[in-house]
XYZ file of C-alpha atoms in Angstrom:
354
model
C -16.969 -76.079 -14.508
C -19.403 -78.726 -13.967
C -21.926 -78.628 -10.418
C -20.334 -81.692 -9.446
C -16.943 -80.334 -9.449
C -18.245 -77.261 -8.084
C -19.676 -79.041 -5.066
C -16.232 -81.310 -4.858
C -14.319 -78.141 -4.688
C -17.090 -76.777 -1.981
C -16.402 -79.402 -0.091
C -12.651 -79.856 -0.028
C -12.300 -76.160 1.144
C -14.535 -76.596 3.907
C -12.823 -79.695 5.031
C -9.838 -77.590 4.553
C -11.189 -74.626 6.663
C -12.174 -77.203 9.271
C -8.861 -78.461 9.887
C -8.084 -74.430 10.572
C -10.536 -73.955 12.963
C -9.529 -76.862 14.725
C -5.790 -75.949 14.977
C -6.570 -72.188 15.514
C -9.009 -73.077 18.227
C -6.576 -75.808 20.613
C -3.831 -73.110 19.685
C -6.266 -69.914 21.543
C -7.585 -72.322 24.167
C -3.781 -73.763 25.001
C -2.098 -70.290 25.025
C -4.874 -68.622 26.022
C -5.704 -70.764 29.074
C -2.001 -70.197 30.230
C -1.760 -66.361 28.938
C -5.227 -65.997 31.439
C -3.179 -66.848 34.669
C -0.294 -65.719 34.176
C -2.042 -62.213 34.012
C -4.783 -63.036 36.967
C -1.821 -64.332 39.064
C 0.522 -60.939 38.004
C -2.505 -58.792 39.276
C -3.259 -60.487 42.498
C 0.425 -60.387 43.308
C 0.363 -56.617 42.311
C -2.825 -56.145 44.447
C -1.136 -57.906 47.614
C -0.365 -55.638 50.812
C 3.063 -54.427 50.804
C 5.996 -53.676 48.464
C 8.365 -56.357 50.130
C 7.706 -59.697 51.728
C 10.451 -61.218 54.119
C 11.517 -65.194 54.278
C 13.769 -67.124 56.406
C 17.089 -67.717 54.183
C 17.729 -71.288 55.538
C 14.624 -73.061 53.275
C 13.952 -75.272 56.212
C 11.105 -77.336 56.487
C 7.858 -76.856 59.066
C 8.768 -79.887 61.170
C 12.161 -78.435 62.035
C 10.999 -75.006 63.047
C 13.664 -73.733 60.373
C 11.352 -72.290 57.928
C 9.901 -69.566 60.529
C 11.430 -66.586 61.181
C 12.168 -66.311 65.090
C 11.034 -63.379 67.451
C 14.309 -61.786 67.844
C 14.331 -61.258 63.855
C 10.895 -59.989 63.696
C 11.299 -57.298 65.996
C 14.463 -56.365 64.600
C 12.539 -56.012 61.259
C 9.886 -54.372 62.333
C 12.139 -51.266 63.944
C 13.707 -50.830 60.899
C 12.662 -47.153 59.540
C 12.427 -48.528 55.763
C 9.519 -49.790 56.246
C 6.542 -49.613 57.353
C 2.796 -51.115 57.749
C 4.546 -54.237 58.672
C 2.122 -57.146 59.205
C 3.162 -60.852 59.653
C 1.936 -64.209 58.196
C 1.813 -67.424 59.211
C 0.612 -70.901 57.840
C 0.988 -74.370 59.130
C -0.245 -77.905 59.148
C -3.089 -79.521 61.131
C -5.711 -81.891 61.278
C -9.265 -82.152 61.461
C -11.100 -85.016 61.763
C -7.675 -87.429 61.348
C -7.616 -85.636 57.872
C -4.328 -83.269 57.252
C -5.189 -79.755 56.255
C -3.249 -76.530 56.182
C -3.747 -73.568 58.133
C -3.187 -69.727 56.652
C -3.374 -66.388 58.819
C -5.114 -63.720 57.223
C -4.075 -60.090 57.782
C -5.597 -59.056 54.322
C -8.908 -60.531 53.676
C -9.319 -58.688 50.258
C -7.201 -61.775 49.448
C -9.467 -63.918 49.917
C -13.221 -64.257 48.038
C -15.332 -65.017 51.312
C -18.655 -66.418 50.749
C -19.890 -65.153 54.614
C -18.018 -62.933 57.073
C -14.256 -63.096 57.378
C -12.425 -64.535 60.871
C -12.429 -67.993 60.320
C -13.149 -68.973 56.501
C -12.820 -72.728 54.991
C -12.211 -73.903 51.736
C -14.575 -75.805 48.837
C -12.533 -78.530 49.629
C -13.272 -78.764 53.173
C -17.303 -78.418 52.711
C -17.234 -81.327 50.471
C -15.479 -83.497 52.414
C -17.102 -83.015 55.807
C -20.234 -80.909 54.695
C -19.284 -77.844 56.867
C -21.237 -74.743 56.187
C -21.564 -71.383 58.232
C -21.798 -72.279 61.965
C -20.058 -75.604 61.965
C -18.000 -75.678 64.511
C -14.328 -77.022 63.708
C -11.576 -78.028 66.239
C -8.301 -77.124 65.544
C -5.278 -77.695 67.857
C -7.456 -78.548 70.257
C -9.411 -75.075 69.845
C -13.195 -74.814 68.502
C -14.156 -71.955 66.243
C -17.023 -71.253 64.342
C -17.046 -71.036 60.566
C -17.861 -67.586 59.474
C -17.222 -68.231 55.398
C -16.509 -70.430 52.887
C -14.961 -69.683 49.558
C -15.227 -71.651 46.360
C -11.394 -72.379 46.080
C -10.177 -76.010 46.308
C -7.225 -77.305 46.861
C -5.501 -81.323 47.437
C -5.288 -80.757 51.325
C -7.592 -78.467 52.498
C -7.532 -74.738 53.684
C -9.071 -73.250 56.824
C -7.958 -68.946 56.902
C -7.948 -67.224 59.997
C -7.382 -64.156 61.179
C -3.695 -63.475 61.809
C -4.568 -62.997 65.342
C -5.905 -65.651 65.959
C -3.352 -68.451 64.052
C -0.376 -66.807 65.567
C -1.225 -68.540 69.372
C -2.196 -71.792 67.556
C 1.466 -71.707 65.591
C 3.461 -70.682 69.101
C 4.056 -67.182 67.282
C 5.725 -68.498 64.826
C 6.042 -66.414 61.480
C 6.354 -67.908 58.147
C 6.475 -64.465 56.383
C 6.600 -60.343 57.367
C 5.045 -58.137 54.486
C 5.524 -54.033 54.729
C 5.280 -51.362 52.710
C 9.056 -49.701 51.315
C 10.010 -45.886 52.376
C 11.685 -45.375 48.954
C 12.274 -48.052 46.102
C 11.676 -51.317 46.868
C 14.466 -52.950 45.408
C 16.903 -50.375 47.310
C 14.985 -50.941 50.564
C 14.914 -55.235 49.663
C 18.957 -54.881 49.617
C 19.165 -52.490 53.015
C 16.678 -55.350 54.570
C 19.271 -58.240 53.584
C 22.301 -56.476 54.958
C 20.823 -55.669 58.094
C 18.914 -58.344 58.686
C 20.995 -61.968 58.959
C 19.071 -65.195 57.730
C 16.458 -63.599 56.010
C 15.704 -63.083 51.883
C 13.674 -60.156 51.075
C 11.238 -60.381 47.815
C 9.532 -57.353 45.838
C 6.250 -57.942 43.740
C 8.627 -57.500 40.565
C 10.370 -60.648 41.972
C 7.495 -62.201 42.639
C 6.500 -61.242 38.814
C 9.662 -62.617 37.113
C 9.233 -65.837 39.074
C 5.597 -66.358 37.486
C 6.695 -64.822 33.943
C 10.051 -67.088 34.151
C 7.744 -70.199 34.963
C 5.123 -69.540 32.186
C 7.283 -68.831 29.873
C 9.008 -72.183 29.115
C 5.701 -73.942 29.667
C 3.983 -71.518 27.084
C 6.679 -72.066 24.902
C 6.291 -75.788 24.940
C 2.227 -75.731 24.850
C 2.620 -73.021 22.021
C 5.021 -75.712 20.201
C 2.117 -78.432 20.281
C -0.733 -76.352 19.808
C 1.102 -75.231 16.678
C 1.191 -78.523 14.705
C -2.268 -78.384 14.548
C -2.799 -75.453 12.543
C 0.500 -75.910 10.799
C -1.232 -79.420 8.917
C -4.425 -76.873 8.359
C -1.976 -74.584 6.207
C -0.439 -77.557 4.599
C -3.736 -79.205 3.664
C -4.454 -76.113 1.875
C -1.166 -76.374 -0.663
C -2.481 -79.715 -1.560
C -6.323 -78.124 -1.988
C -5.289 -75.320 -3.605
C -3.359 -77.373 -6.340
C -6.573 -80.013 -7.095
C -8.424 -76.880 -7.080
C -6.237 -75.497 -9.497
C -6.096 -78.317 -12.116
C -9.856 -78.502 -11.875
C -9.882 -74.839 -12.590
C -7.384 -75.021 -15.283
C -10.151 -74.436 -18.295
C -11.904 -71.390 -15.865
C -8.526 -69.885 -15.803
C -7.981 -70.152 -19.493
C -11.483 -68.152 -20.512
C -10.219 -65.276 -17.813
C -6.907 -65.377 -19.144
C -8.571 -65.411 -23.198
C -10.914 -62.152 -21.520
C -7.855 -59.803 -20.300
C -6.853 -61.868 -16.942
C -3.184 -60.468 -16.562
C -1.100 -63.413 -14.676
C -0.730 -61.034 -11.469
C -4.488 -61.370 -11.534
C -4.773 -64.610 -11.557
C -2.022 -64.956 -8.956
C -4.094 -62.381 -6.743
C -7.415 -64.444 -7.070
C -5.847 -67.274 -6.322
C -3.927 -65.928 -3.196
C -6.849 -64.219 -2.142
C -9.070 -67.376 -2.192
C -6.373 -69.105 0.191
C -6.153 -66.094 2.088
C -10.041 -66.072 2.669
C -9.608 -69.601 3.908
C -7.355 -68.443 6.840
C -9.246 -65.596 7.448
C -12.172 -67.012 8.305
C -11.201 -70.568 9.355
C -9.624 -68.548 12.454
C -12.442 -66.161 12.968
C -14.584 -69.290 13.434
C -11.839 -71.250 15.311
C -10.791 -68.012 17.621
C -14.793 -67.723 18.463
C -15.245 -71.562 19.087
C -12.203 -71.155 21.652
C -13.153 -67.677 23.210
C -17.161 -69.838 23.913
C -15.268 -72.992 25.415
C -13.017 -70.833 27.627
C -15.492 -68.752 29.023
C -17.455 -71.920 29.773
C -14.232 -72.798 31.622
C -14.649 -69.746 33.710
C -18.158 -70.343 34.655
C -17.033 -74.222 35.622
C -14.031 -74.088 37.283
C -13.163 -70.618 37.866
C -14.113 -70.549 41.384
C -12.772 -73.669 42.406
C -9.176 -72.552 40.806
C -9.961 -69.370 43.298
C -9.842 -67.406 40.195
C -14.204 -66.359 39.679
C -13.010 -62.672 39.074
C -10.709 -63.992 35.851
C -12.389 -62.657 32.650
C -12.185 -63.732 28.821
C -9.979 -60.126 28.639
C -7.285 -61.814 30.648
C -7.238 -64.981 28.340
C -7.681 -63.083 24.964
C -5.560 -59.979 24.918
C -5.413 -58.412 21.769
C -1.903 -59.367 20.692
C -3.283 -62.840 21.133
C -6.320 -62.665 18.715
C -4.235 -59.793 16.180
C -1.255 -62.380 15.776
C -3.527 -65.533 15.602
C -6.045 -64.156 12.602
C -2.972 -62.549 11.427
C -0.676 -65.658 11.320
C -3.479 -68.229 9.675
C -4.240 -65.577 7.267
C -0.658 -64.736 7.022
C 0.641 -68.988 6.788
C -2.646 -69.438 3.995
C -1.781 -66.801 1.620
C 1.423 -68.449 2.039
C 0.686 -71.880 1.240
C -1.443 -70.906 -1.629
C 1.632 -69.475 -3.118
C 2.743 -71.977 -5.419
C -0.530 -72.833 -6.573
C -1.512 -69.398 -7.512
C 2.158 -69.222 -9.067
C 1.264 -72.245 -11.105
C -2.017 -71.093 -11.970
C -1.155 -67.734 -13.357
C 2.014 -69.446 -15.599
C -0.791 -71.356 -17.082
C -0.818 -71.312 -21.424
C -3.812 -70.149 -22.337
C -4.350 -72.019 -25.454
C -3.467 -75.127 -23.322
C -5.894 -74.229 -20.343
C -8.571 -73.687 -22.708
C -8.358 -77.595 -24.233
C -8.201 -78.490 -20.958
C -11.003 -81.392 -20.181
């Protein structure tokens, strides 16, 4: 084989290995992006106080007062001997500064990454907007406080967190929510807490898990889908290398054939070299995604209130094993017929060959 074939052929495969990386790395980033919340989100929920959280049935809205659950219904939960370590929630609108913004009560701060001291906390969103820092003092509902914390988290509206204690008066009392641990199995105590209880819809963190899996699912199934097509024209730009490589090979083939080469050989060598491609155009393309998402992290992972997320969330191993192992798997595949037609070659043929 000539150097300037042997350069051509250089050449083509790393254009070929390019068009790997490429696909393998928007396939990681895509799925692994998604793959990274959906497991941050699973643990938070897992990490939240209580086995149950309570709702209001009816799905009302704030402005009718049918979304809160009413007194009568929270004391009738709270004597119930199911559960216990019962603490309500509550969240509603407001404004500051003719600007809407929404209002949570707090009864577990280890939900919330507070840059400060907890009691009355506002969002990223907030301290660009208005520049509020620690001791700004904020009206709301015609009550000052005093900011004691930000947190990095932003959101479209706004969030100020407050103590429970203190957003309960501001919301007339009302409760949006009633979390509590379960005496027994949550799912048994969920069901005795619906039948007891009129107007109300009980939730366990598996609920709340099957709600986030059913959600990602379809959308990782659709992202997966498009992601896909990229590496799936890598693999097929490889058939079509694989071949030129293989008529520009076709003397080389002959002399191993002439030597001893058995035609399994050449198959292997063949398959191999296509399999090589794979191999390490996904290596390259899995570490190209795994820099660019951990840059992600460091960018926007505290505004997405997600700064504890780690590259272990978004790479899991069955994520990197069946990437590498699918481009390795799809190359070896797509090298197939060439390597078929390479080791059916004549040899008294190959060796004319010019």
């Amino acid at each position: 084989m000539s150097f300037k074939n042997l350069k051509r052929r250089k050449l083509r495969s790393a254009l070929t290995m390019l068009g790997i990386v490429i696909g393998v790395a928007t396939l990681v980033l895509l799925i692994g992006a998604g793959t990274g919340m959906q497991s941050y989100t699973k643990d938070q929920m897992e990490s939240m106080a209580g086995d149950i959280t309570i709702y209001n049935s009816s799905g009302g809205e704030y402005a009718s007062g049918q979304y809160y659950l009413d007194s009568a219904t929270v004391s009738k939960i709270k004597n119930m001997s199911q559960i216990y370590n019962v603490k309500e929630e509550t969240s509603f609108s407001s404004d500051i500064n003719k600007t809407t913004i929404y209002v949570a009560g707090v009864s577990d701060w280890n939900q919330v990454k507070v840059n400060g001291t907890q009691g009355v906390v506002i969002d990223q969103t907030l301290v660009d907007k208005f520049g509020y820092k620690i001791g700004s003092k904020i009206t709301i509902k015609d009550q000052k406080f005093t900011v004691t914390g930000t947190t990095k988290q932003k959101t479209m509206m706004g969030i100020v967190f407050l103590d429970i204690d203190k957003a309960l008066p501001l919301n007339d009392n009302k409760v949006s929510s009633v979390s509590a641990s379960a005496r027994g199995d949550p799912e048994t105590v969920k069901k005795e807490v619906e039948s007891q209880v009129s107007g109300v819809t009980a939730m366990t963190q598996s609920d709340f898990t099957k709600q986030i899996d059913d959600m990602m699912n379809g959308i990782m199934l659709f992202i997966g889908a498009i992601a896909s097509i990229g590496l799936i024209v890598g693999v097929i730009s490889i058939v079509n290398i694989m071949l030129v490589n293989v008529t520009e090979r076709t003397r080389e083939i002959g002399v191993l054939k002439a030597i001893g080469f058995t035609n399994r050989e050449v198959l292997g060598s063949i398959l191999m070299e296509a399999g090589l491609l794979g191999f390490i155009g996904a290596m390259v393309g899995l570490i190209l995604a795994a820099i660019l998402l951990q840059l992600g992290i460091i960018l926007f992972g505290a505004q997405l209130g997600m700064e504890d997320v780690s590259l272990a969330y978004m790479l899991p191993a069955w994520l990197v094993l069946a990437v590498v192992g699918g481009a390795t798997l799809l190359s070896v595949l797509a090298g197939l017929y060439p390597a078929w037609r390479a080791s059916r070659l004549n040899v008294v043929e190959a060796l004319r060959y010019d």
